[in-house]
Tab-separated table of C-alpha atoms in Angstrom:
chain	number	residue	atom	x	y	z
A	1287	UNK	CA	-25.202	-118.831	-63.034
A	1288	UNK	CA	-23.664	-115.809	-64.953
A	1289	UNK	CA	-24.397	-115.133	-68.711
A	1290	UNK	CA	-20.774	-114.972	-70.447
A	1291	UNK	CA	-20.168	-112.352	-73.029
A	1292	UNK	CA	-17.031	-112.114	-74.945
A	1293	UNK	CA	-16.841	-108.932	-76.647
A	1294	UNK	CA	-15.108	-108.697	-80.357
A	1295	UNK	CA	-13.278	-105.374	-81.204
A	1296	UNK	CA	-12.911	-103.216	-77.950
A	1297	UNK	CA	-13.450	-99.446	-80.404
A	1298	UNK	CA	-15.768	-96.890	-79.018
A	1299	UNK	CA	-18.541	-99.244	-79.581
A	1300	UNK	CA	-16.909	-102.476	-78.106
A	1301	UNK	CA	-16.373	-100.164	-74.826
A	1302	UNK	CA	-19.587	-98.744	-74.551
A	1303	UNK	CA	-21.274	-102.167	-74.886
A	1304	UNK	CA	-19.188	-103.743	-72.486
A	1305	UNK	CA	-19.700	-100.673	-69.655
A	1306	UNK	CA	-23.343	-101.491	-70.147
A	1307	UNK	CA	-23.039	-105.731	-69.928
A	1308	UNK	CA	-20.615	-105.108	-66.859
A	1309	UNK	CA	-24.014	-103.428	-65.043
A	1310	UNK	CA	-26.364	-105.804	-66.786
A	1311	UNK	CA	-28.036	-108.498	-63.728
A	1312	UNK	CA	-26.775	-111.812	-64.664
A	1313	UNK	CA	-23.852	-111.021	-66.882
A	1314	UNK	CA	-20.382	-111.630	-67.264
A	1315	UNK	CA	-18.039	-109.992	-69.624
A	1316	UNK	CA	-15.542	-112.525	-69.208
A	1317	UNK	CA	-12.754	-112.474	-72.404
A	1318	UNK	CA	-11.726	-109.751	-75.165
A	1319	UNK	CA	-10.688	-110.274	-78.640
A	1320	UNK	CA	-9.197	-107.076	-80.858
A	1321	UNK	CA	-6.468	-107.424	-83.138
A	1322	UNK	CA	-5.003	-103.827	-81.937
A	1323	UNK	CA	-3.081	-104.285	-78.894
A	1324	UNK	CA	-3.445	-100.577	-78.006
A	1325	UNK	CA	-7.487	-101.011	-77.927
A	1326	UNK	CA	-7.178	-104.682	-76.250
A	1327	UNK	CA	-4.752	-103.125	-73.786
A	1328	UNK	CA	-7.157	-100.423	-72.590
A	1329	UNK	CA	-9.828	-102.472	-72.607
A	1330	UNK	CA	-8.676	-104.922	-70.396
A	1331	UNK	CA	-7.415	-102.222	-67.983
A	1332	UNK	CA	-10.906	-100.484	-67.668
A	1333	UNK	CA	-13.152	-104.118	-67.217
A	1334	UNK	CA	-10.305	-105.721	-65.296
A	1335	UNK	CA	-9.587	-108.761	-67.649
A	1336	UNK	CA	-7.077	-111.017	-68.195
A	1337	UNK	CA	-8.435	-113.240	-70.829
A	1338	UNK	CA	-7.692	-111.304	-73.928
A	1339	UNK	CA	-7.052	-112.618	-77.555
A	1340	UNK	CA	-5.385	-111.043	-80.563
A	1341	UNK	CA	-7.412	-113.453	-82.596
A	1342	UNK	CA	-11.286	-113.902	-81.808
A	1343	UNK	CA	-11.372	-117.451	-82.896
A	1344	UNK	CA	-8.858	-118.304	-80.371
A	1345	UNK	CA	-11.714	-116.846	-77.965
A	1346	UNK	CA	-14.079	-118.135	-79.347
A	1347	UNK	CA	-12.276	-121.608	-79.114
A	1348	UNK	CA	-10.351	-121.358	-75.827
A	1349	UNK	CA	-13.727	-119.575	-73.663
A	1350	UNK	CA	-16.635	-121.101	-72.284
A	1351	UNK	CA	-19.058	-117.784	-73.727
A	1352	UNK	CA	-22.867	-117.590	-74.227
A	1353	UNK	CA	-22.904	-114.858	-76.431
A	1354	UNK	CA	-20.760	-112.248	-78.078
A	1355	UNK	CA	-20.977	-108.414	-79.010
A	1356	UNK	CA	-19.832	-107.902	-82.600
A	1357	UNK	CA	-18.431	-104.302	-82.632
A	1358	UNK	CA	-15.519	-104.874	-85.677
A	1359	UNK	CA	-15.665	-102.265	-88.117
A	1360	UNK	CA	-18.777	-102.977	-90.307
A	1361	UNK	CA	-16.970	-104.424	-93.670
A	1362	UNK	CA	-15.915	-107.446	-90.814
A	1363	UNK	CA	-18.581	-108.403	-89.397
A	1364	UNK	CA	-19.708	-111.531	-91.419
A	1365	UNK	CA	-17.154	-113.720	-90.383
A	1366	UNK	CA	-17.172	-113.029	-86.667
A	1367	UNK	CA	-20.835	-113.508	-86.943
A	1368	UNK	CA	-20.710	-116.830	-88.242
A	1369	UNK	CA	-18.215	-118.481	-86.341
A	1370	UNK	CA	-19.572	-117.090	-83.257
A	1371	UNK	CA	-23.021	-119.390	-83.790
A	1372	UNK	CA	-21.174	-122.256	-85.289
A	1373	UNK	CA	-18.932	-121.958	-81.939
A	1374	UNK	CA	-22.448	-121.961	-80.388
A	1375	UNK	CA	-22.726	-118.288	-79.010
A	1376	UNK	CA	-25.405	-116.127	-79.565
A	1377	UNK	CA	-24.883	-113.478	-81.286
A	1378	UNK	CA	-25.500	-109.047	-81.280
A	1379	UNK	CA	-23.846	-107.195	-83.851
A	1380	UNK	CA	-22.982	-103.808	-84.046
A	1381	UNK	CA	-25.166	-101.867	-86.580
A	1382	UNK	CA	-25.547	-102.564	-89.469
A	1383	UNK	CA	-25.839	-105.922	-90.121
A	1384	UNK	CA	-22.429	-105.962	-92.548
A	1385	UNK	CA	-21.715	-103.803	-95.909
A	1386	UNK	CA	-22.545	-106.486	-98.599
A	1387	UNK	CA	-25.812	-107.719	-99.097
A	1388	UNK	CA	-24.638	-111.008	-100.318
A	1389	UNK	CA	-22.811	-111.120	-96.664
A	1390	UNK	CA	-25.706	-110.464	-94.915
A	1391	UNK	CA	-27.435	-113.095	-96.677
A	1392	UNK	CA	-24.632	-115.706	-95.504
A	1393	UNK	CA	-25.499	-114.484	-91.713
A	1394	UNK	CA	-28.998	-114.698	-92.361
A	1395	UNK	CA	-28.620	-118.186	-93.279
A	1396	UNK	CA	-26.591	-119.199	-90.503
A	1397	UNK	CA	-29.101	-117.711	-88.234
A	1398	UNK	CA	-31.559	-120.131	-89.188
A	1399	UNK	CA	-29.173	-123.121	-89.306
A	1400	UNK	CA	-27.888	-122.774	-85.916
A	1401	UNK	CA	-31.290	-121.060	-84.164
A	1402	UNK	CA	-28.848	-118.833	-82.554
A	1403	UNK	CA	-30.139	-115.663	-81.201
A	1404	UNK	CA	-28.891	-112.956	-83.162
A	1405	UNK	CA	-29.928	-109.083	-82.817
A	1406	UNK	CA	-28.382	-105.983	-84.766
A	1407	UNK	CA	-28.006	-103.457	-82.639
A	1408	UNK	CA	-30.033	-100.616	-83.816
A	1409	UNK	CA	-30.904	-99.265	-80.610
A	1410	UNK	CA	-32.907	-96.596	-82.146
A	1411	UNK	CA	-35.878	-98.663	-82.047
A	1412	UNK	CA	-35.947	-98.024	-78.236
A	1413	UNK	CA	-36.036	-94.526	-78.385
A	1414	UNK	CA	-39.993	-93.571	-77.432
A	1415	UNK	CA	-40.252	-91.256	-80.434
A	1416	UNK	CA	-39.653	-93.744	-82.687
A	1417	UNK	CA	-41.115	-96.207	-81.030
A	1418	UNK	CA	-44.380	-93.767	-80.730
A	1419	UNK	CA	-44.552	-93.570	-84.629
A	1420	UNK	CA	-44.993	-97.371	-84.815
A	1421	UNK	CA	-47.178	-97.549	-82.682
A	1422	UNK	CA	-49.119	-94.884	-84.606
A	1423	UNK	CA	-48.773	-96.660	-87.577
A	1424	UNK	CA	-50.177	-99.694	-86.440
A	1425	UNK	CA	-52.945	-98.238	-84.742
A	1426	UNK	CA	-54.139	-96.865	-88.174
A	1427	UNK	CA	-53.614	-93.321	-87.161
A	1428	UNK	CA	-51.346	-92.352	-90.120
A	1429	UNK	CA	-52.983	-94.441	-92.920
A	1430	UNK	CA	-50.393	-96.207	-94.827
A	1431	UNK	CA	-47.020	-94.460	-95.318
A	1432	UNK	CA	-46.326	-93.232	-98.425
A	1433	UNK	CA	-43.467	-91.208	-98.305
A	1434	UNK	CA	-40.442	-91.059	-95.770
A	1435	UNK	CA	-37.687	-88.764	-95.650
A	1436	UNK	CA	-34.349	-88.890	-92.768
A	1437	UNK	CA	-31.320	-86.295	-92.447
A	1438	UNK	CA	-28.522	-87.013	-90.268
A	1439	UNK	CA	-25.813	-84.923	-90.920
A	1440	UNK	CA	-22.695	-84.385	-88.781
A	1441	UNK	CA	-19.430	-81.687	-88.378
A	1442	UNK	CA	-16.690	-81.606	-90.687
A	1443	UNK	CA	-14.390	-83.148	-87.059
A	1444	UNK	CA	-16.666	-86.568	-86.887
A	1445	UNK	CA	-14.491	-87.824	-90.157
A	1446	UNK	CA	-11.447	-85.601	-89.715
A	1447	UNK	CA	-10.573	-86.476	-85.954
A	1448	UNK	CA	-12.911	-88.801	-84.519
A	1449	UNK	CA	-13.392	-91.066	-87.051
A	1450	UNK	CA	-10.095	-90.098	-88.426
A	1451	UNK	CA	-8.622	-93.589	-88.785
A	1452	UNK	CA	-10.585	-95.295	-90.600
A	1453	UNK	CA	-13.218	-92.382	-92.421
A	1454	UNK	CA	-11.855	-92.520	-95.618
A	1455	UNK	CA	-12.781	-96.369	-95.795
A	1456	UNK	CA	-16.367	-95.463	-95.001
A	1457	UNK	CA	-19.051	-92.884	-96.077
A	1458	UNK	CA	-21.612	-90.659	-94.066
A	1459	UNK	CA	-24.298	-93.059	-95.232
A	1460	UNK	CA	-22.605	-95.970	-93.746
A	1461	UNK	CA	-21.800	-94.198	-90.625
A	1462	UNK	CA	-24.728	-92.171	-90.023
A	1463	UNK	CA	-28.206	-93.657	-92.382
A	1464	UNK	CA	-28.057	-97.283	-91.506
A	1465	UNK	CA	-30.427	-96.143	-88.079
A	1466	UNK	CA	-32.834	-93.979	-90.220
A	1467	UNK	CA	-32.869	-97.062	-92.670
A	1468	UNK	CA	-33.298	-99.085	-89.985
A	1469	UNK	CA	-36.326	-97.071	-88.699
A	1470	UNK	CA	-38.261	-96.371	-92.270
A	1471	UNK	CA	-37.808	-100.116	-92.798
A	1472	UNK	CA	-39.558	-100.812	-89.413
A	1473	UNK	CA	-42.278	-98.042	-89.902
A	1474	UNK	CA	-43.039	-99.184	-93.772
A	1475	UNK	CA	-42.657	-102.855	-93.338
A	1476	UNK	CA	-42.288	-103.495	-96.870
A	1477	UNK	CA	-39.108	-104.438	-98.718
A	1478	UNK	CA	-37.323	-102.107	-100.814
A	1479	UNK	CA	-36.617	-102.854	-104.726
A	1480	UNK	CA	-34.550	-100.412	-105.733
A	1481	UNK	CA	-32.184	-97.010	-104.495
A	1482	UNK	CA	-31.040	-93.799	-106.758
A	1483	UNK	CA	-28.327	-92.212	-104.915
A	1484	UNK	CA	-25.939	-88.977	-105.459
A	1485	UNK	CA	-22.930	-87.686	-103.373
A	1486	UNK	CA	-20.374	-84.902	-103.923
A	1487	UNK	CA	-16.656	-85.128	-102.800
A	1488	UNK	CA	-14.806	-81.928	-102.644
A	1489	UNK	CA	-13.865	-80.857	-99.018
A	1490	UNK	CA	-12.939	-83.811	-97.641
A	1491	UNK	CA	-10.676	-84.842	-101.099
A	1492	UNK	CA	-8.738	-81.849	-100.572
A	1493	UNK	CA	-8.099	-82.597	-97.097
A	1494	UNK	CA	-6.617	-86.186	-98.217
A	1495	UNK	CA	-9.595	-88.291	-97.430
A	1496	UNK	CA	-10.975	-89.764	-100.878
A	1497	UNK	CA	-14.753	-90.054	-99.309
A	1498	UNK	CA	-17.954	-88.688	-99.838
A	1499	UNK	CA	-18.685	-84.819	-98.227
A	1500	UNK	CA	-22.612	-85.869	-98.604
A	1501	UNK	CA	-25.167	-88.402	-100.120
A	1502	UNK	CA	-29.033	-88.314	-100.607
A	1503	UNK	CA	-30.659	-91.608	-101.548
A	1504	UNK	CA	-34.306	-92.157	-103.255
A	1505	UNK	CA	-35.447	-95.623	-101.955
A	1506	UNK	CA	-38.398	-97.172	-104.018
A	1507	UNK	CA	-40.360	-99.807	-101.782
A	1508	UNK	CA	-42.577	-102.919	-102.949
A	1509	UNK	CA	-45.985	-101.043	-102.869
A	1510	UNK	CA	-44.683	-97.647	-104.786
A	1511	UNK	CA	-43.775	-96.217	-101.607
A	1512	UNK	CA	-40.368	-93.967	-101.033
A	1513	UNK	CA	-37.955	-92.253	-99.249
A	1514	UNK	CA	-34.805	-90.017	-98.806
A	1515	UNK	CA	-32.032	-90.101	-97.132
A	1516	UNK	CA	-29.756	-87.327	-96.734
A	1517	UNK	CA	-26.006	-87.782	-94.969
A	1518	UNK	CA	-23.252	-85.387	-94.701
A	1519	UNK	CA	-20.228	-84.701	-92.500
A	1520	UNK	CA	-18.754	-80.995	-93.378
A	1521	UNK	CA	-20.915	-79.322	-91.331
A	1522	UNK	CA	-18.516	-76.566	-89.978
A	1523	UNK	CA	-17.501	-77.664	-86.617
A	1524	UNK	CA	-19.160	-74.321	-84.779
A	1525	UNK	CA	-22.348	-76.711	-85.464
A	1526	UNK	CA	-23.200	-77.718	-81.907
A	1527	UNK	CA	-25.385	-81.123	-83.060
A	1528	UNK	CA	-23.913	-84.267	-83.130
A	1529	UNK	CA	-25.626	-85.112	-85.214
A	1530	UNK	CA	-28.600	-82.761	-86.967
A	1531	UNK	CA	-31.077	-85.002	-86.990
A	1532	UNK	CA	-34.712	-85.108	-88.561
A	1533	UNK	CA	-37.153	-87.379	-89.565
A	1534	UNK	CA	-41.143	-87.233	-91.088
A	1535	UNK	CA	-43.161	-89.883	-92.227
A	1536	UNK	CA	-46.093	-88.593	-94.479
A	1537	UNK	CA	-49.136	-90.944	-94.635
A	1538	UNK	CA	-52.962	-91.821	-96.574
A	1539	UNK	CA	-54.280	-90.180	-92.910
A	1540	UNK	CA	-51.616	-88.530	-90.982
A	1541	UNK	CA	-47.914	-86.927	-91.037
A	1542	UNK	CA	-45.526	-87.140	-88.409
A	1543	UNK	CA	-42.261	-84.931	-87.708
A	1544	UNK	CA	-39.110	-85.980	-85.205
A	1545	UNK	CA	-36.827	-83.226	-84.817
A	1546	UNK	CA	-33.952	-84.724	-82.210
A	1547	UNK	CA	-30.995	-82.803	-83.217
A	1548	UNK	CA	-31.074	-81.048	-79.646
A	1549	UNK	CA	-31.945	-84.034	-77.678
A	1550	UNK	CA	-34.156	-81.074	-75.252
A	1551	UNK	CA	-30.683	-79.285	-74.238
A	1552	UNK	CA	-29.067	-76.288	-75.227
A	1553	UNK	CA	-25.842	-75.702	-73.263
A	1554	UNK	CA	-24.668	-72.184	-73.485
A	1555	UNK	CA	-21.153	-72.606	-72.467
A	1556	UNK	CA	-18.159	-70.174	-72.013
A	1557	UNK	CA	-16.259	-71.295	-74.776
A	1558	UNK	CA	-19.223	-73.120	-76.954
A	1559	UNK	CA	-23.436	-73.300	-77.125
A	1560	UNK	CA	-23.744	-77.172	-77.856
A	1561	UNK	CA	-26.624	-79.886	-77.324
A	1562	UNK	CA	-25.138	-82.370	-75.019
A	1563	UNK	CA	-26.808	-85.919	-76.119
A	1564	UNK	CA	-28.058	-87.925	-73.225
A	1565	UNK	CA	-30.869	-90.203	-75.357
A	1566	UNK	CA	-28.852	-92.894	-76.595
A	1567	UNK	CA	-26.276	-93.848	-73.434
A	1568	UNK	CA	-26.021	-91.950	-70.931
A	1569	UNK	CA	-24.811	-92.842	-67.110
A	1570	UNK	CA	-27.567	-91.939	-64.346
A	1571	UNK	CA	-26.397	-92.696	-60.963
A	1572	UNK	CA	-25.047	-96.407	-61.275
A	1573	UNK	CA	-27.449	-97.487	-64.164
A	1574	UNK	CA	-26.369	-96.947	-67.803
A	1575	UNK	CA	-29.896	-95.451	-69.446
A	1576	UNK	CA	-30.859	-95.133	-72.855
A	1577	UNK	CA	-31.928	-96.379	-76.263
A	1578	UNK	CA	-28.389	-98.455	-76.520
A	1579	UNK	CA	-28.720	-100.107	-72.785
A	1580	UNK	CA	-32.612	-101.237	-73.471
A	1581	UNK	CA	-31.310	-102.944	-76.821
A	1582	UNK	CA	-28.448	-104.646	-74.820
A	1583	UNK	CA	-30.785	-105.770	-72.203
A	1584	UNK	CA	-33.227	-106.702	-74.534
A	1585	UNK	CA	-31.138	-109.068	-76.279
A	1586	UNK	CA	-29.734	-110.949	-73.344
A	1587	UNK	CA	-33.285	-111.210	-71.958
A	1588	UNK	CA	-34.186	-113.212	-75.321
A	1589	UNK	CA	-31.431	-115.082	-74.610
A	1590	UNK	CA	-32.250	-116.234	-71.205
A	1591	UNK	CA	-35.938	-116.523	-72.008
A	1592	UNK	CA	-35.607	-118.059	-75.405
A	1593	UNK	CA	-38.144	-115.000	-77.196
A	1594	UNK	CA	-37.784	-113.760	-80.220
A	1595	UNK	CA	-35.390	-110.676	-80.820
A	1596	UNK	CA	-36.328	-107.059	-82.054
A	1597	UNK	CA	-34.097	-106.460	-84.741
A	1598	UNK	CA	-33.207	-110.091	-86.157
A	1599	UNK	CA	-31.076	-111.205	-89.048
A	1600	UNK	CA	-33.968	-111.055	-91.393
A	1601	UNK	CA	-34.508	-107.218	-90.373
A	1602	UNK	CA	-30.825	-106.430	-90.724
A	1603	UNK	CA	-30.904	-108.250	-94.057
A	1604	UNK	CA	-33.512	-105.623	-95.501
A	1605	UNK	CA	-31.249	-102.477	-93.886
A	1606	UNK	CA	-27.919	-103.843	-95.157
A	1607	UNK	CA	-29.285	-104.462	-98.510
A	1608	UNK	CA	-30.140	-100.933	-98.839
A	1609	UNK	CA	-26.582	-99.674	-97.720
A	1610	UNK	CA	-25.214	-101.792	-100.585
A	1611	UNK	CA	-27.282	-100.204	-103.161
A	1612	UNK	CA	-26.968	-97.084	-102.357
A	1613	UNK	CA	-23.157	-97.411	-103.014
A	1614	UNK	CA	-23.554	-99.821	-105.726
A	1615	UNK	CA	-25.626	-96.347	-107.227
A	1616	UNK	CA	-22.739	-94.113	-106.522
A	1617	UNK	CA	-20.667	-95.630	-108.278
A	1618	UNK	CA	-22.728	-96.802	-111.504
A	1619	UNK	CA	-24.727	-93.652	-111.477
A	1620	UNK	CA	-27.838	-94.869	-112.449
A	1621	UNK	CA	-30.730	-96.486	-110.090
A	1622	UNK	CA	-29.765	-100.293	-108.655
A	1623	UNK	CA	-32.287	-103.156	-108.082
A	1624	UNK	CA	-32.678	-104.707	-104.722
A	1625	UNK	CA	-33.940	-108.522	-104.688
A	1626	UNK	CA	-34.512	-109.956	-101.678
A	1627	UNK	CA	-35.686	-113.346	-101.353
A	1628	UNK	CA	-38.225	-113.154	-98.809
């Protein structure tokens, strides 16, 4: 018996997830919601559907699903989340968790109401780096971690083509951070209490979008413990990372660096030298490979086996939270409080 996924919002994310579920053993991608009919349209063509929904609570009332992949833009997310469990489908949501911290709160609740599975998909986690570092951590080798600091920064054409759409809604921090956040969480395991933040807008104003060029965050932890995050999207576009990309964690015993901009390839083309990325999903013969297939995979498998998720509601809660202050900093100008009650 097949495990039936409908997928919500078919964007680059909805597509990549569903290339992944269609090669997953024991899954079904069965129905598509997306209120643009362009996006639905393709979708449909490329997994060969015919149950497809301009609504998702038409799918979500009219299909017979297990589970559904969340891959809305991020400011959306808490409402497809809930009345996914309270249709009774489990749930994995597109990272991060959703933009408000009060909203995350809501989905954090229904989690434990419903005992739905429910997984944010930051598929970092199952990149062996990372994963290495935590293991490090626990092991003692580093001490405790004291200080963290993460830059992810991207070309000036990720906001001004790519992401052209729908960029000036969003920020590099909410497009690029929320992993990083996601990871310093994971290696600190502490909660953080509050975020200082500054960005700059100057290139990207004058080109019509009214968003920030760059942002570095301070975030203060329970214990005294901090870090910075730095996120920016002007790099000039001869910049062959997508994205530059480095993390340390500096410890009582131990320091550890990840440099990953290159991903181990440098392609010296004709017409470009660029760094091809092949860690987070990438298609090897038949099998799609990478940090973003083991989180899929690992989510339906706690589905079917009834285990605990990695990155669960409560996790997602802490990331989210962060993403909220750091705006809610931009804006005031002064250092926000984070309260979490947990």
């Amino acid at each position: 018996m097949s495990f039936k996924f409908g997928i919500i919002g078919t964007g680059i994310m909805g597509k990549a997830g569903g290339r992944i579920l269609q090669l997953a053993e024991g899954v079904e991608v069965t129905a598509l919601a997306d209120i643009s009919a362009t996006s639905l349209k393709e979708a449909a063509a490329e997994f060969n559907l015919s149950s497809t929904y301009a609504h998702y609570q038409d799918m979500l009332d009219k299909e017979d699903l297990d589970a559904v992949y969340v891959a809305t833009p991020d400011q959306y997310h808490r409402d497809a989340c809930i009345d996914a469990m309270q249709a009774g489908c489990h749930v994995l949501v597109e990272k991060p968790m959703t933009t408000k911290q009060e909203d995350a709160e809501e989905i954090y609740k229904e989690v434990q109401q419903t005992g739905k599975k429910f997984q944010v998909n930051f598929n970092h986690r199952w990149l062996a780096p990372y994963h290495k570092v935590r293991s490090m951590i626990e092991e003692g080798q580093l001490g405790d971690p004291l200080i963290g600091f993460a830059r992810k920064n991207n070309p000036i054409s990720v906001p001004t083509s790519m992401l052209a759409s729908w960029a000036k809604d969003s920020s590099p921090a909410w497009f690029m951070n929320s992993h990083d956040i996601d990871l310093m969480v994971w290696w600190f395991d502490a909660n953080p209490t509050e975020v200082y933040s500054r960005g700059i807008k100057r290139v990207l104003k004058a080109r019509g979008m009214d968003t920030y060029d760059g942002i570095q965050s301070l975030v203060t932890f329970e214990q005294g413990q901090f870090a910075t995050f730095e996120s920016a999207w002007i790099y000039p576009e001869a910049s062959p990372y997508m994205p530059d990309s480095f993390m340390e964690v500096i410890g009582t015993k131990g320091t550890t660096h990840i440099n990953r901009k290159d991903e181990a390839i440098d392609a010296i083309l004709e017409e470009k030298f660029t760094c091809p990325r092949t860690f987070l999903n990438y298609k090897v013969f038949d099998e799609w490979v990478g940090a973003m297939p083991s989180s899929v995979r690992s989510f339906v498998n706690a589905c079917k086996n009834n285990t605990d998720t990695v990155v669960n509601a409560r996790e997602g809660l802490r990331s989210t939270a962060i993403l909220d202050a750091i705006h809610r900093s931009l804006e005031s100008g002064k250092p926000e409080g984070i309260n979490l009650q947990f």
